[in-house]
Amino acid sequence: MRKGVKMADTNIEPPLWLLAEITYRCPLHCVFCYNPVDYAKQHKELSTKEWIDVLRQGRRMGAAQLGLSGGEPLLRNDLEEIVEEGRKLGYYINLITSGIGLTEKRIKRLKDAGLDHIQLSFQDSTKEMNDFLSSTKTFDLKKKVAELIKKYDYPMVLNCVLHKLNIDHIGEILTMAESMGADYVELANTQFYSWAKLNRDQLLPSKEQLERAEKTMKKFRDRLGNRMKLFFIMPDYYSNRPKKCMNGWGNIFVTIQSDGTVLPCHVASMLPGMEFPSIREKPLDWIWYKSPGFNKFRGKSWMKEPCKSCPEQNEDLGGCRCQAYMLTGDPANADPVCDKSEHHAKVIEAVEDASKPINNEKKIIFRTDSDSRKLMNQKINGGLDLEKNRLFEDSSSPSDEKSRVGSSSVEIP
């Protein structure tokens, strides 16, 4: 049994992993970003005091690991204060960052505050593709940040999201990681949610690309042994069985969005007919144990066929509810990745299309404030197709063009 505070009238275990998306402001514009497509909605970020209260509530419940992400968390000038409080509470703290804004002065302050771990993202091994995919000129800066991470004795953890446009460079990416002295490299194939779903036709790699990349990765792994640990995460679309999403809905992970909305996963807010409370309205323990949103897909009682009678239901718990909704319109359906799903053909069709040349007439949509607002307005005016409509909260509305996304009293450093 996990340690932590449980409500007396429930058998639900407390959360272990708290992901704090402390801001949606970001200097990068990545085409595969997992932030909600409507992140530029009208909202106000939690204040320093509110975030510290969230951490305290989570720790009382038993959460042990704290992820600080965004957007770019370094755009909050109170990041060190949040880290310091997390350290006092006893969290293991992981900063998930693009590196933009991580100066030597800042990394020293974070080290002194008690930050345990930094995960640095790269988009590619070349300056040209890295800067294109993020729509910024950041490659050289990221290399300097990697040097700082090593200098301040952090484990060097590099993350590179793979997709059709960069997966053939995996050898060069791993060579770059080795030259930087990386201890861990996560080669995370794109999972098609949010902005990646908008760009799926341009980003889903072919089966042949995946097979070549995996062979290259294995050669590096055999040569390097434990000197550089490699993790190669397959895209869902190339599996016949879905993953146990978030290790089970409302089982281990809890996500707090920048405005305080509490979710069982980072994109669940798009599911229709479901309300997820804000930490400003309800305490975290009530949200986790009692709220209808967190209990909706817990366990197996919600299942329909074929999941209801499937002998493998304990292995995957029906797969991802958000993926089921995006591809079928019903979050209670089996995840279409599963070949037992009546909608599996949708995944097969996408995989077959991935073997064809990229349609250059279809523009890539970069993750920008203006495009987020534009897409929200198109949804409101009925200008999006059905599958794109499913990527938005029912009630989200765009913030003012002149306002800073997630405006609050917290200043940009």
PDB file of N, CA and C in Angstrom, residues 22 25 44-49 51 75-79 404 406-413:
ATOM      1  N   ILE A  22       3.416  25.309 -14.462  1.00  0.00           N
ATOM      2  CA  ILE A  22       3.325  26.578 -13.757  1.00  0.00           C
ATOM      3  C   ILE A  22       3.088  27.780 -14.661  1.00  0.00           C
ATOM      4  N   ARG A  25       3.293  30.288 -20.831  1.00  0.00           N
ATOM      5  CA  ARG A  25       4.157  31.150 -21.618  1.00  0.00           C
ATOM      6  C   ARG A  25       5.396  30.353 -22.038  1.00  0.00           C
ATOM      7  N   LYS A  44      -5.752  33.143 -15.605  1.00  0.00           N
ATOM      8  CA  LYS A  44      -4.757  33.821 -14.785  1.00  0.00           C
ATOM      9  C   LYS A  44      -3.940  32.749 -14.069  1.00  0.00           C
ATOM     10  N   GLU A  45      -2.619  32.849 -14.186  1.00  0.00           N
ATOM     11  CA  GLU A  45      -1.758  31.863 -13.547  1.00  0.00           C
ATOM     12  C   GLU A  45      -1.896  31.902 -12.026  1.00  0.00           C
ATOM     13  N   LEU A  46      -1.692  30.747 -11.411  1.00  0.00           N
ATOM     14  CA  LEU A  46      -1.616  30.711  -9.954  1.00  0.00           C
ATOM     15  C   LEU A  46      -0.453  31.574  -9.480  1.00  0.00           C
ATOM     16  N   SER A  47      -0.642  32.216  -8.358  1.00  0.00           N
ATOM     17  CA  SER A  47       0.412  33.035  -7.758  1.00  0.00           C
ATOM     18  C   SER A  47       1.420  32.134  -7.044  1.00  0.00           C
ATOM     19  N   THR A  48       2.507  32.734  -6.612  1.00  0.00           N
ATOM     20  CA  THR A  48       3.506  31.981  -5.839  1.00  0.00           C
ATOM     21  C   THR A  48       2.858  31.344  -4.617  1.00  0.00           C
ATOM     22  N   LYS A  49       2.088  32.117  -3.895  1.00  0.00           N
ATOM     23  CA  LYS A  49       1.435  31.620  -2.685  1.00  0.00           C
ATOM     24  C   LYS A  49       0.503  30.454  -2.999  1.00  0.00           C
ATOM     25  N   TRP A  51       0.730  28.351  -5.602  1.00  0.00           N
ATOM     26  CA  TRP A  51       1.510  27.167  -5.961  1.00  0.00           C
ATOM     27  C   TRP A  51       2.103  26.493  -4.724  1.00  0.00           C
ATOM     28  N   LEU A  75      10.301  30.992 -17.169  1.00  0.00           N
ATOM     29  CA  LEU A  75       9.703  32.312 -17.355  1.00  0.00           C
ATOM     30  C   LEU A  75       9.000  32.813 -16.087  1.00  0.00           C
ATOM     31  N   ARG A  76       8.941  31.970 -15.067  1.00  0.00           N
ATOM     32  CA  ARG A  76       8.445  32.424 -13.765  1.00  0.00           C
ATOM     33  C   ARG A  76       9.649  32.824 -12.914  1.00  0.00           C
ATOM     34  N   ASN A  77       9.662  34.080 -12.455  1.00  0.00           N
ATOM     35  CA  ASN A  77      10.802  34.503 -11.646  1.00  0.00           C
ATOM     36  C   ASN A  77      10.704  34.032 -10.205  1.00  0.00           C
ATOM     37  N   ASP A  78       9.615  33.338  -9.882  1.00  0.00           N
ATOM     38  CA  ASP A  78       9.481  32.738  -8.552  1.00  0.00           C
ATOM     39  C   ASP A  78       9.799  31.251  -8.575  1.00  0.00           C
ATOM     40  N   LEU A  79      10.397  30.747  -9.656  1.00  0.00           N
ATOM     41  CA  LEU A  79      10.687  29.322  -9.767  1.00  0.00           C
ATOM     42  C   LEU A  79      11.563  28.834  -8.614  1.00  0.00           C
ATOM     43  N   ARG A 404      -0.882  39.241 -22.163  1.00  0.00           N
ATOM     44  CA  ARG A 404       0.098  38.180 -22.049  1.00  0.00           C
ATOM     45  C   ARG A 404      -0.615  36.909 -21.642  1.00  0.00           C
ATOM     46  N   GLY A 406      -1.848  33.944 -19.784  1.00  0.00           N
ATOM     47  CA  GLY A 406      -1.740  33.605 -18.371  1.00  0.00           C
ATOM     48  C   GLY A 406      -1.341  34.774 -17.517  1.00  0.00           C
ATOM     49  N   SER A 407      -1.818  35.982 -17.860  1.00  0.00           N
ATOM     50  CA  SER A 407      -1.400  37.181 -17.170  1.00  0.00           C
ATOM     51  C   SER A 407      -1.603  37.051 -15.664  1.00  0.00           C
ATOM     52  N   SER A 408      -0.638  37.541 -14.911  1.00  0.00           N
ATOM     53  CA  SER A 408      -0.703  37.495 -13.452  1.00  0.00           C
ATOM     54  C   SER A 408       0.245  38.549 -12.915  1.00  0.00           C
ATOM     55  N   SER A 409       0.378  38.552 -11.610  1.00  0.00           N
ATOM     56  CA  SER A 409       1.302  39.499 -10.981  1.00  0.00           C
ATOM     57  C   SER A 409       2.741  39.004 -11.049  1.00  0.00           C
ATOM     58  N   VAL A 410       2.944  37.801 -11.505  1.00  0.00           N
ATOM     59  CA  VAL A 410       4.293  37.234 -11.583  1.00  0.00           C
ATOM     60  C   VAL A 410       4.988  37.787 -12.830  1.00  0.00           C
ATOM     61  N   GLU A 411       6.146  38.392 -12.631  1.00  0.00           N
ATOM     62  CA  GLU A 411       6.835  39.026 -13.751  1.00  0.00           C
ATOM     63  C   GLU A 411       7.756  38.056 -14.468  1.00  0.00           C
ATOM     64  N   ILE A 412       7.980  38.313 -15.748  1.00  0.00           N
ATOM     65  CA  ILE A 412       8.978  37.575 -16.507  1.00  0.00           C
ATOM     66  C   ILE A 412      10.355  38.094 -16.114  1.00  0.00           C
ATOM     67  N   PRO A 413      11.298  37.192 -15.753  1.00  0.00           N
ATOM     68  CA  PRO A 413      12.617  37.655 -15.332  1.00  0.00           C
ATOM     69  C   PRO A 413      13.386  38.246 -16.503  1.00  0.00           C
TER      70      PRO A 413
END
